[in-house]
Tab-separated table of C-alpha atoms in Angstrom:
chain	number	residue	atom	x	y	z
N	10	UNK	CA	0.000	0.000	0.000
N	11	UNK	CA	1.346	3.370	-0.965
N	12	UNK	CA	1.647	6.584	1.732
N	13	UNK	CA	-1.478	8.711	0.262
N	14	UNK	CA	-3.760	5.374	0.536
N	15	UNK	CA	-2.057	4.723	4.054
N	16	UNK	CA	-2.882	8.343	4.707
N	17	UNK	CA	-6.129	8.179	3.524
N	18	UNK	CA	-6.925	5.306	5.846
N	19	UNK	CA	-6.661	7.454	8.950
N	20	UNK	CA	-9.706	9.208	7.946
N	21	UNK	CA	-11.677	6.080	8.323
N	22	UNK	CA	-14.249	6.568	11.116
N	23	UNK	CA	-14.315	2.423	11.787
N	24	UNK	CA	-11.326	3.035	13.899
N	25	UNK	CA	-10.389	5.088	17.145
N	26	UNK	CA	-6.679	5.750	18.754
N	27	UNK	CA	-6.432	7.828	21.608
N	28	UNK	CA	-3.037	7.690	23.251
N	29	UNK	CA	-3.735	8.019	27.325
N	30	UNK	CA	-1.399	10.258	29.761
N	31	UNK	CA	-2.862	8.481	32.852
N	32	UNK	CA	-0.136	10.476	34.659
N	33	UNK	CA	2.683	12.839	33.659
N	34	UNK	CA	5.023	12.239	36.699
N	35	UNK	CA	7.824	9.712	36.655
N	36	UNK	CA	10.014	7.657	38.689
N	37	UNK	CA	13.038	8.622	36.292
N	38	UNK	CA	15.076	10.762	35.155
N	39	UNK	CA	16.444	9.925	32.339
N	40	UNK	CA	19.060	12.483	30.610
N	41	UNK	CA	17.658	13.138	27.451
N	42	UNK	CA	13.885	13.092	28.707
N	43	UNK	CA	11.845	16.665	26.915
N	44	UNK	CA	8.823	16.044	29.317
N	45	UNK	CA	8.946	18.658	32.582
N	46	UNK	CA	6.497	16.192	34.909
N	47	UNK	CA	4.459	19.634	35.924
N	48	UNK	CA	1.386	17.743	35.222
N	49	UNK	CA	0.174	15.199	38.435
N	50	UNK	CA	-2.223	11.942	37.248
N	51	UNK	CA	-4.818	12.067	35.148
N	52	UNK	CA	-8.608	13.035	37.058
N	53	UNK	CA	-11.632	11.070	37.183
N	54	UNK	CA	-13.204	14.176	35.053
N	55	UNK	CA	-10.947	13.320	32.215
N	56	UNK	CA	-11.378	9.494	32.657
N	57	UNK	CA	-15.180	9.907	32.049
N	58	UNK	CA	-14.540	11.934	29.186
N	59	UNK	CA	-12.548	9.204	27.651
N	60	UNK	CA	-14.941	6.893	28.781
N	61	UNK	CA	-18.090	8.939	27.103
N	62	UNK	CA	-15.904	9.284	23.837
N	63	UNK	CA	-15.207	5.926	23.419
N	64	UNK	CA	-19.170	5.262	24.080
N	65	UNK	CA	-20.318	7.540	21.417
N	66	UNK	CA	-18.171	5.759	18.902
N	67	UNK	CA	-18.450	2.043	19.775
N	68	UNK	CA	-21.309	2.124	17.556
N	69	UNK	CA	-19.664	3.394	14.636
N	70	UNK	CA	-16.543	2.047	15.198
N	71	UNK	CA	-14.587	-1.326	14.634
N	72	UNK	CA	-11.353	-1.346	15.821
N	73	UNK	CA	-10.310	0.518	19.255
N	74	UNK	CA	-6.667	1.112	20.573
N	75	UNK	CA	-6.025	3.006	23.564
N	76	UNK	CA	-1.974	3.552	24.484
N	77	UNK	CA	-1.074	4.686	28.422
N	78	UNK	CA	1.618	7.032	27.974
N	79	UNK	CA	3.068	9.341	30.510
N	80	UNK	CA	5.621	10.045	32.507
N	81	UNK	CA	5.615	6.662	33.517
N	82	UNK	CA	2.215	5.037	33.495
N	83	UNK	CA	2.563	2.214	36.087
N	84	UNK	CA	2.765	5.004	38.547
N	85	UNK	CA	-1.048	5.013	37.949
N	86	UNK	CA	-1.573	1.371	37.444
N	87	UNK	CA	-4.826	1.319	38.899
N	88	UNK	CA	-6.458	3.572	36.213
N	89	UNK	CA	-4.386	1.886	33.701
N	90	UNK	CA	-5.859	-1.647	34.448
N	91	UNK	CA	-9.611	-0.334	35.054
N	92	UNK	CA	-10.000	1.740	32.136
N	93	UNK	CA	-8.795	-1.018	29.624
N	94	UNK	CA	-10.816	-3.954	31.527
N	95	UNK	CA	-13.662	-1.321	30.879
N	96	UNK	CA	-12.872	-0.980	27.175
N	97	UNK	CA	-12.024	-4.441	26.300
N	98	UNK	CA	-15.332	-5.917	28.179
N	99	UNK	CA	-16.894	-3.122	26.035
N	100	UNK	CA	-15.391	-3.879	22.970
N	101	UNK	CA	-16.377	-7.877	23.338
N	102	UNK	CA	-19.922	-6.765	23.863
N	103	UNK	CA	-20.035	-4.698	20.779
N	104	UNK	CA	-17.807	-7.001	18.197
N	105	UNK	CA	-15.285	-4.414	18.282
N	106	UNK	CA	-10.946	-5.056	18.558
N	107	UNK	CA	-9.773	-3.858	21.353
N	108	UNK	CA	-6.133	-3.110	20.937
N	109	UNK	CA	-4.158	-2.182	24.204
N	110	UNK	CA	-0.860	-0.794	24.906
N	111	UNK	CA	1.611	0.309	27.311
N	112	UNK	CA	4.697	2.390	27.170
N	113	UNK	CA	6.878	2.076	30.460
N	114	UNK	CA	10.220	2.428	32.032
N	115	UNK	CA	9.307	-1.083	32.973
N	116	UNK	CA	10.632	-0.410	36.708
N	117	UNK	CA	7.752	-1.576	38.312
N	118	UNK	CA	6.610	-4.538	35.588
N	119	UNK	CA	7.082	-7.184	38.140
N	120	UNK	CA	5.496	-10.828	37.807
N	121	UNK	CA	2.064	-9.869	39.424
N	122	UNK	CA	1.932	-6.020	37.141
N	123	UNK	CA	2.276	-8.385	34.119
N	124	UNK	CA	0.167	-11.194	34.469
N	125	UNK	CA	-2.672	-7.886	36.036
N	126	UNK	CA	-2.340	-6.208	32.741
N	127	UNK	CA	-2.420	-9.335	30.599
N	128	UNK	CA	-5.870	-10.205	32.278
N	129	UNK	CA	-7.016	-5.939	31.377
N	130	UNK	CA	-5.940	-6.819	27.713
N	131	UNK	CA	-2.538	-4.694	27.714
N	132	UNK	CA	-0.818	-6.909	25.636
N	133	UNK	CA	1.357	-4.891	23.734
N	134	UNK	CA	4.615	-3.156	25.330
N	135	UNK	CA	7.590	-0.716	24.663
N	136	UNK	CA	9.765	-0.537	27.128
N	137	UNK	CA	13.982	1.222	27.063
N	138	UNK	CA	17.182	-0.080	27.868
N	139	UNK	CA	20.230	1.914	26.395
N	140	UNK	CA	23.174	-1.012	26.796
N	141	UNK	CA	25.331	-2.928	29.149
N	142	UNK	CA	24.532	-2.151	33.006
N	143	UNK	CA	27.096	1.233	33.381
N	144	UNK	CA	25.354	3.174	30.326
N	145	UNK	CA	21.851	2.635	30.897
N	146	UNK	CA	22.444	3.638	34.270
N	147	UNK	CA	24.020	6.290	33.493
N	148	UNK	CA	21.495	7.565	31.292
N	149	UNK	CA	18.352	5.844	32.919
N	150	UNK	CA	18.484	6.744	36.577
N	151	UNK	CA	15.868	6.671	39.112
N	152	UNK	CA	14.896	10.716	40.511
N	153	UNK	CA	16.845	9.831	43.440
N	154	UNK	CA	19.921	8.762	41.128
N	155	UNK	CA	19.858	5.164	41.730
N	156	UNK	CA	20.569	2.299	39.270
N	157	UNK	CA	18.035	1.178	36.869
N	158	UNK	CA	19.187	-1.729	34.462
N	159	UNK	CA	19.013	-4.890	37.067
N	160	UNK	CA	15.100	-4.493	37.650
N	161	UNK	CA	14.041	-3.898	34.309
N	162	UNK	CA	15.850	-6.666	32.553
N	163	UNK	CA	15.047	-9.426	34.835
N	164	UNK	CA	11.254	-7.888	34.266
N	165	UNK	CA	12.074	-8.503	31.147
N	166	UNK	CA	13.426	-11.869	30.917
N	167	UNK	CA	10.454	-12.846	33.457
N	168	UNK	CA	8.150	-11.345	30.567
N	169	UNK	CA	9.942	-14.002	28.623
N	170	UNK	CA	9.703	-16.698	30.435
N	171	UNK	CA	5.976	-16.831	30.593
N	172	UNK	CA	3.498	-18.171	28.506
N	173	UNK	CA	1.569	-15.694	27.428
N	174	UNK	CA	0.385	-13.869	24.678
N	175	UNK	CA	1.998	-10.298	23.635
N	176	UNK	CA	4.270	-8.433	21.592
N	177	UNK	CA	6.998	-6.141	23.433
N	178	UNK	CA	9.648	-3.733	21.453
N	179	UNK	CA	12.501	-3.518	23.281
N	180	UNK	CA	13.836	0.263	22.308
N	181	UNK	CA	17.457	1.455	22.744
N	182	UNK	CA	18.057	5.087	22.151
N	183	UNK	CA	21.735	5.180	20.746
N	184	UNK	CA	24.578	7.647	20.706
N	185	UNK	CA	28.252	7.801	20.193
N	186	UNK	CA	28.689	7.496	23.939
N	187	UNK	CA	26.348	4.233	24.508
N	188	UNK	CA	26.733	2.427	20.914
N	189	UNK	CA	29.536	-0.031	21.905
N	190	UNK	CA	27.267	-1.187	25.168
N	191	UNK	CA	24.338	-1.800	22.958
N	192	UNK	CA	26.264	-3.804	20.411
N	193	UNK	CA	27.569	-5.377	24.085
N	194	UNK	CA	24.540	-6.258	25.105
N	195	UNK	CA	23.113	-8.094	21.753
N	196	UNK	CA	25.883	-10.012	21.826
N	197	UNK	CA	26.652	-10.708	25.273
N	198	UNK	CA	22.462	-10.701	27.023
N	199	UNK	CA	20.063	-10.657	24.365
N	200	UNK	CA	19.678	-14.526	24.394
N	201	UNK	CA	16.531	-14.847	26.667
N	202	UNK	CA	14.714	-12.768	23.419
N	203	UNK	CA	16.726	-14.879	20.818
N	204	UNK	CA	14.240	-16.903	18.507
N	205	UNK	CA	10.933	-15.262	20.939
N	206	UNK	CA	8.653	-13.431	18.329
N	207	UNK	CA	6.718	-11.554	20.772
N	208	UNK	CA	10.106	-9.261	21.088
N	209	UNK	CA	11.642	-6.924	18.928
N	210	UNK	CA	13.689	-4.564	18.900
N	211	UNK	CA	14.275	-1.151	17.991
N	212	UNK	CA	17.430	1.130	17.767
N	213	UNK	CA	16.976	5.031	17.570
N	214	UNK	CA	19.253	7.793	17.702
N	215	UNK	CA	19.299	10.259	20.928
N	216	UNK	CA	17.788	13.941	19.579
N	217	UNK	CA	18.146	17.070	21.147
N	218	UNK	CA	21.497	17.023	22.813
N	219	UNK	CA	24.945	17.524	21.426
N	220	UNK	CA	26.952	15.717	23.487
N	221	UNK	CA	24.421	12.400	23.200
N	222	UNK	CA	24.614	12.440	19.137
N	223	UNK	CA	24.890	9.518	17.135
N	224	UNK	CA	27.491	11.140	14.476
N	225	UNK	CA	26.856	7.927	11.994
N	226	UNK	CA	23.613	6.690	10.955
N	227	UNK	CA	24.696	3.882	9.541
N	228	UNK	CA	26.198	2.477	13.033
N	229	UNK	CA	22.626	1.525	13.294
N	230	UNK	CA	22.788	-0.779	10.550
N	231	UNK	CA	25.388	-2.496	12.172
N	232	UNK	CA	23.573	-3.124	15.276
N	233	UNK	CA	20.936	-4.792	13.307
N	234	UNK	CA	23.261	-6.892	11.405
N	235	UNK	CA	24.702	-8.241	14.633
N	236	UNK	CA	20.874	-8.387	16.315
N	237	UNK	CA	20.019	-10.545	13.252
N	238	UNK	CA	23.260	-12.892	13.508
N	239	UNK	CA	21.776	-13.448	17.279
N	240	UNK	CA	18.653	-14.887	15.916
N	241	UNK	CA	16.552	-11.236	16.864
N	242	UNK	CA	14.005	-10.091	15.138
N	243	UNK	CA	12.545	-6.172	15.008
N	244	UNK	CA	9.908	-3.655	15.552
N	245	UNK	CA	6.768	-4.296	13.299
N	246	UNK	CA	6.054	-0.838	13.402
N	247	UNK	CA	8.823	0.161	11.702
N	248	UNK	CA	8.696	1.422	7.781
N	249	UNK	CA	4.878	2.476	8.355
N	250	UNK	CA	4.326	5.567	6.260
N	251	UNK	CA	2.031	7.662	8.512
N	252	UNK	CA	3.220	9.186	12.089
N	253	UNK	CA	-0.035	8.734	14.564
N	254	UNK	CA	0.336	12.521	14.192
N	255	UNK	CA	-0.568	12.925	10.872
N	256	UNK	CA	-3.438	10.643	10.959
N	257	UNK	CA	-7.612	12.026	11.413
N	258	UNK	CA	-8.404	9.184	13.873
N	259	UNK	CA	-5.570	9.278	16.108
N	260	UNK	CA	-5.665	11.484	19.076
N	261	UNK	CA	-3.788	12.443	22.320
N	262	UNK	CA	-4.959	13.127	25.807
N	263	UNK	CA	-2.718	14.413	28.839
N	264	UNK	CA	-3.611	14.424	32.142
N	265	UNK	CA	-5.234	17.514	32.366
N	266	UNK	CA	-7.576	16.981	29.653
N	267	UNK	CA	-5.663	18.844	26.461
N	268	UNK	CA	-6.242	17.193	23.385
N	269	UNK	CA	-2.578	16.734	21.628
N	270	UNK	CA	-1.704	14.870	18.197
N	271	UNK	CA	2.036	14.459	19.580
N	272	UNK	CA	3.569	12.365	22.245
N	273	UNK	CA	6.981	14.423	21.721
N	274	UNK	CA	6.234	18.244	21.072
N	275	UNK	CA	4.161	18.253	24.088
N	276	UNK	CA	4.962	21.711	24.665
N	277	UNK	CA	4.452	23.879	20.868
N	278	UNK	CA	1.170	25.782	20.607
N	279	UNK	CA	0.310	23.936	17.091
N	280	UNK	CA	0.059	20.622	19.337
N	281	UNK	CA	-2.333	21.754	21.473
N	282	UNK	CA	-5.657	21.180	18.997
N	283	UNK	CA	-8.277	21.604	22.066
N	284	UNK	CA	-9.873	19.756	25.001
N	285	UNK	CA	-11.935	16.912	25.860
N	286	UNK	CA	-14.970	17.513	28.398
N	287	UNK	CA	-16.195	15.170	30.815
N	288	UNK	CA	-19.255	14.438	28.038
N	289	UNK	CA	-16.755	12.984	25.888
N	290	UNK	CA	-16.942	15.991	23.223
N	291	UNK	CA	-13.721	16.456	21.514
N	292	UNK	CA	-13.430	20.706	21.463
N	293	UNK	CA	-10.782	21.229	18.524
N	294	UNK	CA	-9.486	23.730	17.015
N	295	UNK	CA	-10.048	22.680	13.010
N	296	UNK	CA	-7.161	24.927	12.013
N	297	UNK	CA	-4.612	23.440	14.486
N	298	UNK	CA	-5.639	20.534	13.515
N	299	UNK	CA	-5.740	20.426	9.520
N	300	UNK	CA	-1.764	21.246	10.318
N	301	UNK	CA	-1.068	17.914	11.314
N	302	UNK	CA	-2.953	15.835	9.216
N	303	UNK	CA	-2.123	17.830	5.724
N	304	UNK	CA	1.512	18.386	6.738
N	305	UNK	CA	4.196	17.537	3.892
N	306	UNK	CA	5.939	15.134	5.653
N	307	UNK	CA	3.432	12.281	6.718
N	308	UNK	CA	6.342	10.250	8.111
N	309	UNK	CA	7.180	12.692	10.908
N	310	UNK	CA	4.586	15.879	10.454
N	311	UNK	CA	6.914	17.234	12.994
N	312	UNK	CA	9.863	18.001	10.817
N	313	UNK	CA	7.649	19.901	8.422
N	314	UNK	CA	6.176	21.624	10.705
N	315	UNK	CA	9.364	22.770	11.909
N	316	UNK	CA	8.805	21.718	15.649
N	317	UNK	CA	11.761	19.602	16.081
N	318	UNK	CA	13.776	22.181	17.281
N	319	UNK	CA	12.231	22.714	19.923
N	320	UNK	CA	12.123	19.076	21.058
N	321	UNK	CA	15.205	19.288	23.657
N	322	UNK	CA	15.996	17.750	26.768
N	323	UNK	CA	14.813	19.976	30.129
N	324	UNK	CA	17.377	21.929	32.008
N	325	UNK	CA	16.354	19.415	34.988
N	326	UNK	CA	15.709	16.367	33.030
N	327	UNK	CA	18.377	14.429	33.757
N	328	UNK	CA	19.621	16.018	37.534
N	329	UNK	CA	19.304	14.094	40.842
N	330	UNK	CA	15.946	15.555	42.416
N	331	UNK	CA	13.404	14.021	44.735
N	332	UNK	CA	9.907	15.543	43.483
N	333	UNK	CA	6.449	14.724	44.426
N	334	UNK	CA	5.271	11.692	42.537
């Protein structure tokens, strides 16, 4: 299928995407994070407006995917599971697909989190390491500073060991300074994902910061070539044509109820296309809006809209602080 008729296909009313911030706080603080964690969890205003949107359009609608994005989701577990038992049992009763996803930091995926999200229909997972033990940590640390890498990979090879049914893509953001740790770690820990097609990966250069650059595009290549030797396979997602962004049913909502078509330029005034009321109306601004889906570059709408620029890390993203979470 070529882009236009991929493009086209987001206008189709018989599916729904709405990408969740169930809270915009997080447990890490990674160094090359953009968000500013100003925004607490989501309200139970805001969760009935989701829930009256969705019930508006299960009517009209075949397929539903809801993704819980934050900060770091599993800090509000408890909405994450409720609202997609709620949606899945409500998708089964209407025929509908019911499509759930989770991005996390995977720090608190432990054996119980899993199998509790498995039973809510979250079946689908991203989750981040960036190498060998010493460079994740140094660029994944908790907000207190402390070590990362041990809890999320044995969450991780737990996830692998079980039985059941999902897909996780395993993402490493690269750079010049962490490139020889991820090639480390394919070759030297990847084996409990070897063969296992429910895991892929995904390799993606650091943005936003000079001294985390990737200076060779290609060096990616070469990380793939050795993933492949280890009998890895990679991120289905990858090669699509149309950004979530760019597409007419595909739509963000943060904590506080703003109605967003970007997970990453959380912070330009073009993103910010209106608000969602606790009726489930979607209050948009059409001109906002018609930006993203008619931009020239369906891949990433965000390069031609010229946003990436200001898509940097925080002055405090990646410092040692104990906030409220």
């Amino acid at each position: 299928m070529d882009t236009n008729k991929i493009w086209l296909k987001s206008f189709d009313n018989e599916r729904l995407e709405i990408i969740v911030f169930v809270t915009e706080q997080c447990n890490f603080r990674c160094l090359y994070c953009y968000e500013d964690f100003k925004v607490g969890k989501i309200s139970s205003e805001i969760i009935l407006g989701i829930k009256n949107l969705i019930l508006a359009r299960i009517h009209k609608i075949k397929e539903l995917s809801l993704s819980y994005f934050g900060g770091e989701p599993l800090l509000n577990k408890s909405v994450v599971l409720e609202l997609s038992d709620w949606a899945s049992k409500l998708c089964k009763e209407n025929n509908v697909y019911y499509f759930g996803s989770l991005t996390t930091n995977a720090y608190g995926l432990d054996k119980i989190t899993f199998k509790k999200l498995i039973r809510s229909k979250v079946k689908s997972f991203q989750i981040t390491l960036d190498g060998e033990k010493e460079e994740h940590n140094k660029l994944r640390p908790t907000i207190n500073g402390k070590n990362t890498f041990e809890k999320i990979y044995s969450n991780l090879v737990s996830m692998s060991k079980s039985k059941h049914d999902f897909s996780c893509v395993i993402r490493f953001n690269v750079s010049d300074t962490n490139i020889y740790s991820v090639e480390s770690f394919i070759l030297n820990n990847s084996f409990p994902f070897s063969n296992d097609r429910r895991f892929n990966f995904h390799f993606h250069p650091i943005f936003g910061m000079e001294n985390l650059k990737l200076s060779k595009n290609e060096l990616l290549y070469n990380l793939k070539k050795i993933a492949i030797s280890k009998g890895l396979f990679f991120n289905s997602e990858e090669g699509e044509s149309t950004c979530y962004a760019a597409k007419a049913n595909s739509f963000v909502i943060r904590a506080d109820g703003r109605v967003q078509k970007c997970t990453v330029a959380l912070e330009s005034d073009i993103n910010n296309i209106g608000k969602i009321s606790k009726d489930g109306i979607l209050k948009l601004d059409q001109y906002k809006l018609k930006k993203w889906l008619f931009a020239n570059d369906k891949e990433c709408p965000v390069q031609s809209l010229k946003l990436e620029k200001l898509i940097v890390p925080y002055e405090n993203a990646g410092k040692y602080m104990t906030n409220k979470i």
